[in-house]
Short mmCIF file of C-alpha atoms in Angstrom, two decimals:
data_model
loop_
_atom_site.label_atom_id
_atom_site.label_comp_id
_atom_site.label_asym_id
_atom_site.label_seq_id
_atom_site.Cartn_x
_atom_site.Cartn_y
_atom_site.Cartn_z
CA UNK A 1 63.18 -5.51 75.92
CA UNK A 2 61.98 -3.56 73.01
CA UNK A 3 60.23 -5.96 70.25
CA UNK A 4 61.11 -6.55 66.79
CA UNK A 5 60.36 -2.89 64.47
CA UNK A 6 59.94 -3.21 61.17
CA UNK A 7 63.91 -3.17 60.66
CA UNK A 8 63.76 -6.12 62.25
CA UNK A 9 62.06 -7.44 59.48
CA UNK A 10 62.61 -6.04 56.74
CA UNK A 11 66.40 -7.36 57.93
CA UNK A 12 65.29 -11.28 57.52
CA UNK A 13 62.85 -11.09 55.26
CA UNK A 14 65.50 -10.27 52.71
CA UNK A 15 62.87 -7.42 51.68
CA UNK A 16 62.67 -3.07 52.42
CA UNK A 17 61.10 -2.11 55.37
CA UNK A 18 58.53 -0.25 53.26
CA UNK A 19 57.45 -3.87 51.43
CA UNK A 20 56.63 -5.07 55.89
CA UNK A 21 54.77 -1.62 56.36
CA UNK A 22 52.35 -2.46 52.96
CA UNK A 23 51.76 -6.20 54.52
CA UNK A 24 51.62 -5.27 57.97
CA UNK A 25 49.10 -2.38 56.96
CA UNK A 26 47.19 -3.47 53.78
CA UNK A 27 48.26 -0.43 51.79
CA UNK A 28 48.90 -2.05 48.55
CA UNK A 29 49.40 -4.92 47.01
CA UNK A 30 51.60 -7.34 48.02
CA UNK A 31 52.04 -10.56 45.63
CA UNK A 32 51.01 -13.62 47.94
CA UNK A 33 54.42 -15.32 48.01
CA UNK A 34 55.86 -11.75 49.57
CA UNK A 35 53.26 -11.62 51.73
CA UNK A 36 53.49 -15.39 52.54
CA UNK A 37 57.61 -14.79 53.42
CA UNK A 38 56.76 -11.81 55.11
CA UNK A 39 53.69 -13.14 57.37
CA UNK A 40 55.92 -15.93 58.25
CA UNK A 41 58.97 -13.55 59.38
CA UNK A 42 56.42 -11.82 61.13
CA UNK A 43 55.41 -14.83 62.88
CA UNK A 44 58.90 -16.20 63.62
CA UNK A 45 59.57 -12.92 65.31
CA UNK A 46 56.82 -12.10 67.28
CA UNK A 47 56.03 -8.68 65.75
CA UNK A 48 53.83 -6.29 67.03
CA UNK A 49 53.09 -3.01 65.88
CA UNK A 50 52.47 0.07 68.00
CA UNK A 51 49.07 0.82 67.47
CA UNK A 52 49.64 4.14 69.39
CA UNK A 53 52.26 5.05 67.01
CA UNK A 54 50.93 4.03 63.46
CA UNK A 55 47.63 6.45 64.76
CA UNK A 56 49.56 9.53 65.73
CA UNK A 57 51.60 9.49 63.01
CA UNK A 58 47.94 8.53 60.78
CA UNK A 59 46.32 11.10 62.82
CA UNK A 60 43.63 9.59 63.93
CA UNK A 61 42.83 8.63 67.75
CA UNK A 62 42.32 4.14 67.63
CA UNK A 63 39.17 4.88 68.68
CA UNK A 64 34.98 4.33 66.73
CA UNK A 65 31.72 5.32 68.67
CA UNK A 66 29.10 3.69 69.22
CA UNK A 67 25.81 5.13 69.71
CA UNK A 68 23.13 3.77 70.27
CA UNK A 69 19.55 4.92 71.84
CA UNK A 70 19.23 2.66 74.99
CA UNK A 71 22.34 0.72 76.45
CA UNK A 72 19.71 -1.43 78.44
CA UNK A 73 17.88 -3.26 75.93
CA UNK A 74 19.64 -6.39 76.00
CA UNK A 75 19.57 -6.24 71.87
CA UNK A 76 22.04 -3.47 72.45
CA UNK A 77 23.78 -4.59 74.57
CA UNK A 78 25.00 -7.97 73.21
CA UNK A 79 25.17 -5.80 69.46
CA UNK A 80 27.77 -4.14 71.60
CA UNK A 81 29.49 -6.63 72.45
CA UNK A 82 29.41 -8.36 68.64
CA UNK A 83 31.53 -4.50 67.66
CA UNK A 84 33.72 -4.59 69.85
CA UNK A 85 34.94 -7.71 69.30
CA UNK A 86 34.42 -6.74 65.45
CA UNK A 87 36.69 -4.07 66.19
CA UNK A 88 39.50 -5.10 68.49
CA UNK A 89 40.49 -7.59 65.57
CA UNK A 90 40.46 -4.34 63.50
CA UNK A 91 43.78 -2.90 66.82
CA UNK A 92 40.74 -0.48 67.02
CA UNK A 93 38.91 0.80 70.41
CA UNK A 94 34.81 1.41 71.16
CA UNK A 95 33.91 4.00 72.63
CA UNK A 96 29.98 3.88 73.79
CA UNK A 97 27.21 5.81 74.62
CA UNK A 98 23.32 6.23 74.17
CA UNK A 99 20.78 8.32 73.13
CA UNK A 100 17.63 7.82 75.20
CA UNK A 101 15.90 7.83 71.91
CA UNK A 102 16.33 12.09 72.31
CA UNK A 103 16.79 14.31 69.30
CA UNK A 104 18.72 16.95 70.75
CA UNK A 105 21.13 14.34 72.67
CA UNK A 106 20.90 13.31 68.65
CA UNK A 107 21.86 16.20 67.07
CA UNK A 108 24.44 17.47 70.02
CA UNK A 109 26.94 14.31 69.11
CA UNK A 110 26.71 15.17 65.01
CA UNK A 111 27.07 19.39 66.25
CA UNK A 112 31.00 18.72 67.61
CA UNK A 113 33.21 19.94 66.25
CA UNK A 114 34.87 17.39 64.08
CA UNK A 115 38.63 18.65 66.01
CA UNK A 116 37.22 17.90 69.48
CA UNK A 117 35.78 14.96 68.72
CA UNK A 118 38.10 11.66 70.54
CA UNK A 119 37.13 8.90 67.89
CA UNK A 120 37.72 9.05 64.32
CA UNK A 121 34.25 7.17 62.80
CA UNK A 122 31.26 6.99 63.80
CA UNK A 123 28.64 3.73 64.54
CA UNK A 124 24.61 5.67 65.61
CA UNK A 125 21.63 3.77 65.67
CA UNK A 126 19.46 7.35 64.86
CA UNK A 127 15.99 7.73 66.19
CA UNK A 128 15.05 11.62 66.14
CA UNK A 129 17.61 13.16 63.39
CA UNK A 130 16.55 13.73 59.73
CA UNK A 131 18.85 13.36 56.58
CA UNK A 132 19.51 17.11 55.96
CA UNK A 133 20.35 17.14 59.66
CA UNK A 134 23.32 14.73 58.97
CA UNK A 135 24.45 15.98 56.11
CA UNK A 136 24.92 19.27 57.71
CA UNK A 137 26.50 17.81 60.86
CA UNK A 138 29.52 19.41 61.54
CA UNK A 139 30.99 16.88 62.86
CA UNK A 140 32.61 15.45 59.22
CA UNK A 141 33.87 12.07 60.64
CA UNK A 142 32.60 8.98 58.75
CA UNK A 143 29.27 7.56 59.80
CA UNK A 144 27.47 3.98 59.16
CA UNK A 145 23.89 3.59 60.21
CA UNK A 146 22.46 1.04 62.34
CA UNK A 147 18.92 -0.19 62.36
CA UNK A 148 15.96 0.94 60.05
CA UNK A 149 15.84 5.01 60.72
CA UNK A 150 15.59 5.36 56.52
CA UNK A 151 17.57 7.56 54.66
CA UNK A 152 16.88 6.94 51.35
CA UNK A 153 20.18 6.14 50.97
CA UNK A 154 22.27 8.46 51.18
CA UNK A 155 24.33 7.51 54.14
CA UNK A 156 26.11 3.47 54.81
CA UNK A 157 23.75 1.71 56.62
CA UNK A 158 23.36 -1.59 57.43
CA UNK A 159 20.35 -3.47 58.43
CA UNK A 160 17.98 -7.37 58.59
CA UNK A 161 14.81 -6.83 56.65
CA UNK A 162 12.25 -5.98 58.93
CA UNK A 163 9.87 -6.86 56.76
CA UNK A 164 10.96 -9.84 55.82
CA UNK A 165 11.96 -10.86 59.22
CA UNK A 166 8.11 -10.38 60.61
CA UNK A 167 6.76 -11.78 57.50
CA UNK A 168 8.84 -15.48 58.29
CA UNK A 169 7.83 -14.45 62.55
CA UNK A 170 4.10 -14.54 61.38
CA UNK A 171 4.01 -17.36 58.63
CA UNK A 172 5.29 -19.70 61.57
CA UNK A 173 2.54 -18.33 63.43
CA UNK A 174 0.08 -18.97 60.23
CA UNK A 175 1.69 -22.28 59.47
CA UNK A 176 0.60 -23.68 62.93
CA UNK A 177 -3.67 -23.66 61.82
CA UNK A 178 -3.88 -19.53 63.87
CA UNK A 179 -5.77 -17.81 62.61
CA UNK A 180 -5.88 -15.40 65.59
CA UNK A 181 -3.04 -13.80 64.94
CA UNK A 182 -2.39 -10.62 66.69
CA UNK A 183 1.13 -8.29 66.55
CA UNK A 184 2.32 -6.25 69.29
CA UNK A 185 4.37 -3.07 69.08
CA UNK A 186 3.28 -0.87 65.97
CA UNK A 187 4.37 2.65 66.08
CA UNK A 188 2.27 4.82 63.57
CA UNK A 189 4.85 8.21 64.30
CA UNK A 190 7.64 9.62 62.51
CA UNK A 191 10.07 8.12 64.24
CA UNK A 192 8.65 4.54 64.42
CA UNK A 193 10.09 3.13 60.86
CA UNK A 194 11.25 -0.28 62.46
CA UNK A 195 7.88 -0.76 63.82
CA UNK A 196 6.08 0.49 60.58
CA UNK A 197 8.05 -2.05 58.87
CA UNK A 198 7.12 -5.00 61.23
CA UNK A 199 3.61 -4.58 60.91
CA UNK A 200 4.32 -4.23 56.79
CA UNK A 201 5.57 -8.20 57.61
CA UNK A 202 2.76 -8.69 59.49
CA UNK A 203 0.14 -7.96 56.92
CA UNK A 204 2.16 -8.98 54.07
CA UNK A 205 2.54 -12.98 55.74
CA UNK A 206 -2.22 -12.77 56.07
CA UNK A 207 -2.41 -12.01 52.59
CA UNK A 208 0.83 -14.53 51.42
CA UNK A 209 -1.89 -16.81 53.59
CA UNK A 210 -5.11 -15.26 51.34
CA UNK A 211 -5.78 -13.90 55.29
CA UNK A 212 -7.61 -10.38 56.10
CA UNK A 213 -5.97 -9.61 58.91
CA UNK A 214 -7.99 -8.07 62.30
CA UNK A 215 -6.83 -4.36 63.00
CA UNK A 216 -8.35 -4.75 66.32
CA UNK A 217 -5.50 -7.17 66.83
CA UNK A 218 -2.96 -4.20 66.16
CA UNK A 219 -2.22 -2.88 68.92
CA UNK A 220 0.41 -0.07 69.31
CA UNK A 221 3.11 0.08 72.27
CA UNK A 222 5.47 3.62 72.81
CA UNK A 223 8.23 1.16 72.93
CA UNK A 224 9.59 -2.45 73.66
CA UNK A 225 9.62 -2.99 76.78
CA UNK A 226 8.50 -5.67 79.07
CA UNK A 227 5.97 -3.68 81.12
CA UNK A 228 4.35 -2.51 77.68
CA UNK A 229 4.18 -6.58 76.10
CA UNK A 230 2.63 -7.31 79.44
CA UNK A 231 -0.42 -4.13 79.10
CA UNK A 232 -1.28 -4.99 75.58
CA UNK A 233 -1.28 -8.27 76.07
CA UNK A 234 -3.41 -7.97 78.96
CA UNK A 235 -5.96 -5.69 76.56
CA UNK A 236 -5.57 -9.22 73.52
CA UNK A 237 -7.22 -11.09 76.51
CA UNK A 238 -10.53 -9.19 76.89
CA UNK A 239 -11.86 -8.81 73.54
CA UNK A 240 -14.48 -10.95 73.32
CA UNK A 241 -12.82 -12.94 70.58
CA UNK A 242 -9.31 -13.09 72.80
CA UNK A 243 -6.14 -14.25 69.81
CA UNK A 244 -4.85 -17.65 69.07
CA UNK A 245 -1.36 -16.35 68.36
CA UNK A 246 0.39 -13.14 68.93
CA UNK A 247 3.97 -11.69 67.57
CA UNK A 248 5.73 -9.77 69.31
CA UNK A 249 7.64 -6.71 67.59
CA UNK A 250 10.98 -7.89 70.08
CA UNK A 251 11.28 -10.63 72.44
CA UNK A 252 11.52 -7.70 75.75
CA UNK A 253 7.13 -7.30 74.03
CA UNK A 254 6.97 -11.47 73.70
CA UNK A 255 8.02 -12.28 77.53
CA UNK A 256 6.21 -9.04 79.05
CA UNK A 257 3.35 -11.07 76.84
CA UNK A 258 4.76 -14.59 78.74
CA UNK A 259 4.40 -12.80 81.54
CA UNK A 260 0.74 -11.95 81.51
CA UNK A 261 -0.42 -15.26 79.74
CA UNK A 262 0.79 -16.82 82.36
CA UNK A 263 -0.65 -14.43 85.23
CA UNK A 264 -3.94 -15.26 83.28
CA UNK A 265 -3.53 -18.88 83.10
CA UNK A 266 -3.20 -19.03 79.55
CA UNK A 267 -0.98 -22.23 78.59
CA UNK A 268 1.48 -21.18 75.65
CA UNK A 269 1.71 -22.64 73.43
CA UNK A 270 -1.42 -24.66 73.70
CA UNK A 271 -3.71 -21.58 73.78
CA UNK A 272 -1.66 -18.70 72.55
CA UNK A 273 1.34 -18.85 71.04
CA UNK A 274 4.36 -16.67 70.61
CA UNK A 275 7.02 -15.19 68.95
CA UNK A 276 9.11 -12.32 69.72
CA UNK A 277 12.46 -10.46 67.36
CA UNK A 278 16.21 -10.34 67.90
CA UNK A 279 17.24 -13.57 69.66
CA UNK A 280 17.88 -12.22 73.07
CA UNK A 281 19.59 -14.65 75.38
CA UNK A 282 17.04 -14.19 78.32
CA UNK A 283 14.60 -15.51 75.10
CA UNK A 284 16.32 -18.96 75.64
CA UNK A 285 15.82 -19.18 79.37
CA UNK A 286 12.57 -17.59 79.84
CA UNK A 287 9.76 -20.27 80.62
CA UNK A 288 8.73 -21.26 78.17
CA UNK A 289 11.92 -20.70 75.65
CA UNK A 290 10.01 -18.08 73.36
CA UNK A 291 10.53 -19.02 69.51
CA UNK A 292 11.99 -15.80 68.43
CA UNK A 293 13.06 -14.28 65.06
CA UNK A 294 16.90 -14.25 65.12
CA UNK A 295 19.50 -11.54 63.73
CA UNK A 296 23.20 -12.43 62.88
CA UNK A 297 24.71 -9.80 65.26
CA UNK A 298 28.22 -10.67 64.22
CA UNK A 299 27.41 -10.19 61.00
CA UNK A 300 25.84 -7.28 60.97
CA UNK A 301 28.09 -5.71 63.81
CA UNK A 302 31.64 -7.52 61.58
CA UNK A 303 29.39 -5.18 58.36
CA UNK A 304 29.29 -2.08 60.66
CA UNK A 305 32.60 -1.94 61.40
CA UNK A 306 34.62 -3.13 58.08
CA UNK A 307 33.08 -0.96 56.37
CA UNK A 308 33.57 2.53 59.00
CA UNK A 309 36.90 1.55 58.82
CA UNK A 310 37.25 1.25 55.04
CA UNK A 311 35.89 4.99 55.00
CA UNK A 312 38.33 5.90 57.71
CA UNK A 313 41.37 3.80 55.67
CA UNK A 314 40.55 5.72 52.70
CA UNK A 315 39.68 9.50 53.99
CA UNK A 316 36.79 9.67 51.81
CA UNK A 317 33.05 9.65 52.93
CA UNK A 318 32.00 5.88 52.88
CA UNK A 319 29.82 5.31 49.53
CA UNK A 320 25.75 4.95 50.85
CA UNK A 321 25.36 0.99 50.29
CA UNK A 322 22.00 -0.82 51.68
CA UNK A 323 23.52 -3.39 53.43
CA UNK A 324 21.04 -6.08 54.44
CA UNK A 325 22.38 -8.72 57.20
CA UNK A 326 21.03 -12.62 57.50
CA UNK A 327 17.93 -13.73 59.67
CA UNK A 328 16.72 -16.74 60.72
CA UNK A 329 13.12 -18.85 63.17
CA UNK A 330 14.46 -20.43 65.92
CA UNK A 331 11.37 -22.52 66.89
CA UNK A 332 11.39 -22.97 70.74
CA UNK A 333 8.75 -23.83 73.62
CA UNK A 334 6.50 -20.71 72.80
CA UNK A 335 5.01 -22.02 69.54
CA UNK A 336 5.63 -25.91 69.94
CA UNK A 337 5.39 -26.59 72.51
CA UNK A 338 7.62 -28.51 75.66
CA UNK A 339 10.55 -30.48 74.55
CA UNK A 340 11.24 -29.11 71.67
#
């Protein structure tokens, strides 16, 4: 049997069909009293909007896309889950793709004709494309950028404050009395903005503590992967004066560093304290458990989805806000010892 219609709700609530539609879709201001009356009937009749019909009428697909560099990186997998949850609350389905950080793949995605695109808006975590390429793209669907690729406010952008996050991680180690704090993950090439911001935060923490960072303790990595974290840690342990602490630019690097320290017989945190960034679930169950800086992934996803859907519904380009979501330091055994 067919479910209740807008007409059924309007008749029961003694209002017009347009008023019910405005309440359901949030299209126009409705008084609190009238909204409550209509919502009570919607709940009573268990009304469910026909999303397919609505989208067809509005010329939409009911889908948004999330495109990230690497789906097998736990941070992006966890973020994708949060984006799906946020989009589902608005009746949207999420298509997911990855670019492998390849500029040609990013440009191909943005070069498709809008009429051939299967989604209404795009959440993109780019690594290689430029602001000029984004502005000149053939695909004019609404877009919100995630991550730290810098576009100087030309596009809506949601991210954490990477300088502050890295500064907090490094300051934590310095507050423990560690004085040879290493950094693993620097990237001084054009698309390494995330790493560069985190290096800036690492330096700021030293400056605020009245210390000069030892440049030999800043180790670059091409990617934020476990193997490269282990190799960087092995390099640091071979120095004449090894570090007594290390800030890794993400949790995967930190887990690789912990593996290298364990193989070398170093005690964590007694000999070397370790901090990561991202708060992936794996870090909670590592041995020792990993101290980390946790971005609010849920808030990041909700903010990005809300910003994108606002642009889709308005049928105009979204304003270019720079939205910073919060982060927090989570102290675990890799800096505080067992039992923490």
